[in-house]
Amino acid sequence: TIILDGPNYLRWSSAMTSFLKGKKLWRIVTGDKPAPVKRPDETDDSFADRPEDWDSTNHRILTWFTNTSVPSVNMHFSRFDLAKEAWDFLASRYTSADLAHQYQLVSTLNQLRQESGQSIDEFHSQMSYYWGLLSVSEPKWHSLSESISEETRRLSITSQQSPFIIAATSSAPPHRSDNSRRPRCTHCHRIGHTVKTCYDIVGRPLGKSTGLKNAAATTTAPSGSESSSQIHQLSTADIEALLNQVMSRTGSSAMSVTSGNT
């Protein structure tokens, strides 16, 4: 008799399953044969014995569970009235670490060696026993099939939603930068500066990298006649501002030269 102590649950459950099937009681443990229900054409006297017989068998199975397990395991059975509840409890408690148990079985198989004096048949039986435990701990094919079906259904739903997501994204208006509040030069008509600081008029400071903007300005620079016509279109206030800008720069340069010569 195998005594359930926790780590040997797979071995115990395999032996107990065979025992219950041999007694034709396995369907009570699986729940396929629940407690009887009174039929419409059945009298109270004839029905009274059926639930009692079923309950007697159910508690007999619970007693077998208790007698084939250590106290630290069977102490949990007192809160169960059904053999199915106790069976499901053991399954959920001792199969939650399947990966660890499988690793232990594989390690045992790798370390298994034929001992001195041990026959081939005995060694083969020992190996077959561990291989059987390892096969029992593997996931059922129907569970794997259900997982694959669920993943396929999820991917199908996602692929059906993708065109709507793409359409909604493409229909969104493009983002445009707000240039209405940025200054515009009345000379070169570029955005980002005014005529007072336009490099085409006041010149680019020394050491200032031209970059792509200068290349674009060179490419789109107006001809001499167009430039002179645009200068003639400047207002009096713009010309005065330019003169002040030039005079201030000239005065600063003269001051620096004078101070350098003293």
XYZ file of C-alpha atoms in Angstrom:
262
model
C 0.000 0.000 0.000
C 1.305 3.412 -0.971
C 0.984 6.067 1.754
C 0.470 9.598 0.457
C 2.968 12.020 1.966
C 2.822 14.828 -0.611
C 5.768 14.425 -3.010
C 4.577 10.955 -4.032
C 1.109 12.192 -4.990
C 1.372 11.090 -8.625
C 2.289 7.568 -7.609
C -0.460 7.443 -4.967
C -3.134 8.894 -7.248
C -2.275 6.408 -9.995
C -2.629 3.488 -7.598
C -5.816 4.868 -6.029
C -7.375 5.461 -9.454
C -6.787 1.838 -10.427
C -8.194 0.665 -7.088
C -11.390 2.741 -7.395
C -11.964 1.684 -10.988
C -11.612 -1.920 -9.913
C -14.325 -1.319 -7.292
C -16.524 0.503 -9.865
C -16.423 3.645 -7.709
C -14.337 5.935 -9.915
C -17.371 7.844 -11.231
C -18.228 9.011 -7.703
C -14.782 10.615 -7.383
C -15.002 12.307 -10.786
C -18.532 13.619 -10.097
C -20.089 11.704 -12.989
C -22.228 9.804 -10.480
C -23.593 12.456 -8.085
C -25.971 11.937 -5.174
C -29.274 10.478 -6.399
C -32.287 12.714 -6.942
C -35.847 11.550 -6.420
C -37.663 10.653 -9.617
C -41.211 11.915 -10.244
C -42.638 8.376 -10.251
C -40.659 7.268 -7.189
C -42.159 6.884 -3.722
C -40.514 8.244 -0.595
C -39.909 4.756 0.780
C -38.138 3.514 -2.327
C -36.068 6.691 -2.618
C -34.967 6.736 1.033
C -32.478 3.875 0.574
C -30.732 5.226 -2.530
C -29.211 8.410 -1.020
C -28.139 6.403 2.022
C -26.368 3.807 -0.117
C -24.650 6.504 -2.155
C -23.552 8.415 0.957
C -22.206 5.211 2.504
C -20.081 4.544 -0.565
C -18.924 8.180 -0.683
C -17.686 8.086 2.929
C -16.060 4.709 2.380
C -13.905 6.340 -0.310
C -13.071 9.197 2.082
C -11.994 6.607 4.634
C -9.664 5.004 2.102
C -8.138 8.401 1.394
C -7.562 8.920 5.111
C -6.091 5.476 5.745
C -3.618 5.805 2.844
C -2.177 9.214 3.727
C -0.032 10.658 6.509
C -1.676 12.791 9.256
C -0.325 16.064 7.829
C -2.314 15.311 4.668
C -5.505 13.636 5.927
C -6.051 16.317 8.577
C -7.605 18.396 5.776
C -10.248 15.772 4.943
C -12.445 16.606 7.946
C -13.883 19.633 6.145
C -15.014 17.641 3.124
C -18.306 15.740 2.862
C -17.722 14.514 -0.672
C -14.957 12.262 -1.950
C -14.787 14.402 -5.096
C -13.987 17.507 -3.011
C -11.133 15.716 -1.238
C -9.798 14.343 -4.520
C -9.876 17.758 -6.205
C -8.175 19.311 -3.168
C -5.288 16.850 -3.370
C -4.940 17.375 -7.109
C -4.807 21.173 -6.822
C -2.440 21.053 -3.837
C 0.148 18.605 -5.144
C 0.151 19.266 -8.891
C 0.733 23.026 -8.662
C 4.506 22.402 -8.751
C 4.534 20.119 -11.808
C 7.687 21.689 -13.235
C 9.612 21.096 -10.018
C 8.333 17.527 -9.826
C 9.216 16.860 -13.453
C 12.700 18.229 -12.851
C 13.086 15.893 -9.885
C 11.981 12.890 -11.952
C 14.319 13.756 -14.833
C 17.219 14.200 -12.401
C 16.462 10.817 -10.850
C 16.398 9.174 -14.273
C 19.734 10.744 -15.210
C 21.335 9.491 -11.997
C 19.798 6.032 -12.231
C 22.411 3.289 -12.667
C 22.230 -0.474 -12.650
C 23.525 -1.613 -9.296
C 25.860 -4.520 -8.796
C 23.900 -7.740 -8.761
C 20.739 -6.106 -10.120
C 19.184 -7.914 -13.044
C 18.255 -6.284 -16.307
C 14.562 -6.881 -15.648
C 14.734 -5.196 -12.237
C 16.610 -2.198 -13.624
C 14.172 -1.927 -16.529
C 11.196 -2.037 -14.153
C 12.780 0.685 -12.030
C 13.288 2.919 -15.067
C 9.782 2.215 -16.384
C 8.345 3.266 -13.047
C 9.956 6.732 -13.192
C 9.111 7.128 -16.869
C 5.495 6.359 -15.995
C 5.477 9.032 -13.290
C 6.974 11.506 -15.737
C 4.303 10.789 -18.359
C 1.530 11.227 -15.780
C 2.860 14.682 -14.815
C 2.833 15.929 -18.411
C -0.081 18.173 -19.510
C -3.037 16.491 -21.179
C -3.410 16.835 -24.908
C -6.934 18.198 -24.642
C -5.684 20.987 -22.360
C -2.978 21.848 -24.881
C -5.542 21.803 -27.681
C -7.803 24.165 -25.743
C -4.909 26.565 -25.165
C -4.019 26.566 -28.882
C -7.662 27.149 -29.843
C -7.962 30.043 -27.415
C -4.778 31.674 -28.719
C -5.953 31.219 -32.326
C -9.300 32.824 -31.492
C -7.569 35.776 -29.813
C -5.274 36.361 -32.803
C -8.258 36.154 -35.142
C -10.132 38.825 -33.196
C -7.027 41.033 -33.126
C -6.518 40.737 -36.890
C -10.156 41.648 -37.517
C -9.840 44.772 -35.416
C -6.599 45.928 -37.066
C -8.185 47.447 -40.261
C -10.530 49.550 -38.132
C -7.638 50.743 -36.000
C -5.586 51.615 -39.080
C -8.538 53.410 -40.679
C -9.177 55.402 -37.540
C -5.504 56.336 -37.323
C -5.249 57.348 -40.991
C -8.426 59.442 -40.826
C -7.065 61.569 -38.006
C -6.073 65.084 -39.190
C -2.318 65.572 -39.568
C -0.561 67.580 -36.930
C 0.489 70.976 -38.132
C 2.793 73.290 -36.334
C 1.311 76.646 -35.418
C 3.419 79.233 -37.286
C 0.841 82.007 -37.098
C 2.371 83.423 -33.928
C 5.989 83.257 -35.095
C 7.568 86.432 -36.611
C 7.942 86.673 -40.386
C 10.629 88.695 -42.125
C 9.248 91.219 -44.642
C 12.503 91.012 -46.629
C 13.192 87.291 -47.165
C 9.686 86.202 -46.158
C 11.095 83.440 -43.943
C 9.618 82.618 -40.523
C 11.517 82.923 -37.281
C 13.003 86.435 -37.423
C 12.210 90.012 -38.383
C 13.795 92.370 -40.890
C 15.909 93.916 -38.104
C 17.815 90.639 -37.615
C 17.664 89.257 -41.152
C 21.055 87.818 -42.091
C 20.539 88.829 -45.741
C 20.694 92.488 -44.677
C 22.780 92.714 -41.497
C 25.057 89.810 -42.362
C 25.690 86.547 -40.543
C 27.780 86.770 -37.339
C 31.273 85.296 -37.465
C 31.453 81.646 -36.417
C 27.724 81.083 -37.003
C 27.125 77.785 -38.770
C 25.100 78.194 -41.906
C 23.566 74.704 -41.826
C 20.664 73.615 -43.938
C 18.798 76.912 -43.536
C 21.622 78.832 -45.239
C 21.724 76.280 -48.049
C 17.987 76.637 -48.486
C 18.337 80.414 -48.425
C 21.066 80.257 -51.089
C 18.914 78.038 -53.277
C 15.831 80.219 -52.972
C 17.605 83.589 -52.838
C 15.981 86.154 -55.122
C 17.833 87.720 -58.026
C 19.472 91.161 -57.752
C 16.595 92.957 -59.408
C 14.057 91.218 -57.173
C 16.148 91.998 -54.087
C 16.460 95.655 -54.978
C 12.742 95.906 -55.677
C 12.012 94.375 -52.268
C 14.371 96.898 -50.607
C 12.480 99.727 -52.281
C 9.301 98.351 -50.791
C 10.643 98.796 -47.250
C 8.870 101.321 -45.123
C 10.539 104.377 -43.598
C 10.387 102.771 -40.142
C 12.180 99.684 -41.459
C 14.951 101.784 -43.052
C 15.442 103.765 -39.841
C 15.647 100.538 -37.862
C 18.280 99.189 -40.270
C 20.329 102.384 -40.019
C 20.220 102.262 -36.243
C 21.304 98.616 -36.364
C 24.244 99.403 -38.658
C 25.267 102.480 -36.650
C 25.205 100.552 -33.401
C 27.399 97.825 -34.882
C 29.804 100.418 -36.361
C 30.035 102.252 -33.045
C 30.771 99.012 -31.168
C 33.529 98.096 -33.647
C 35.101 101.551 -33.384
C 35.063 101.406 -29.623
C 36.745 98.014 -29.645
C 39.464 99.217 -32.065
C 40.071 102.396 -30.049
C 40.334 100.513 -26.770
C 42.674 97.984 -28.369
C 45.072 100.693 -29.599
C 45.320 102.512 -26.274
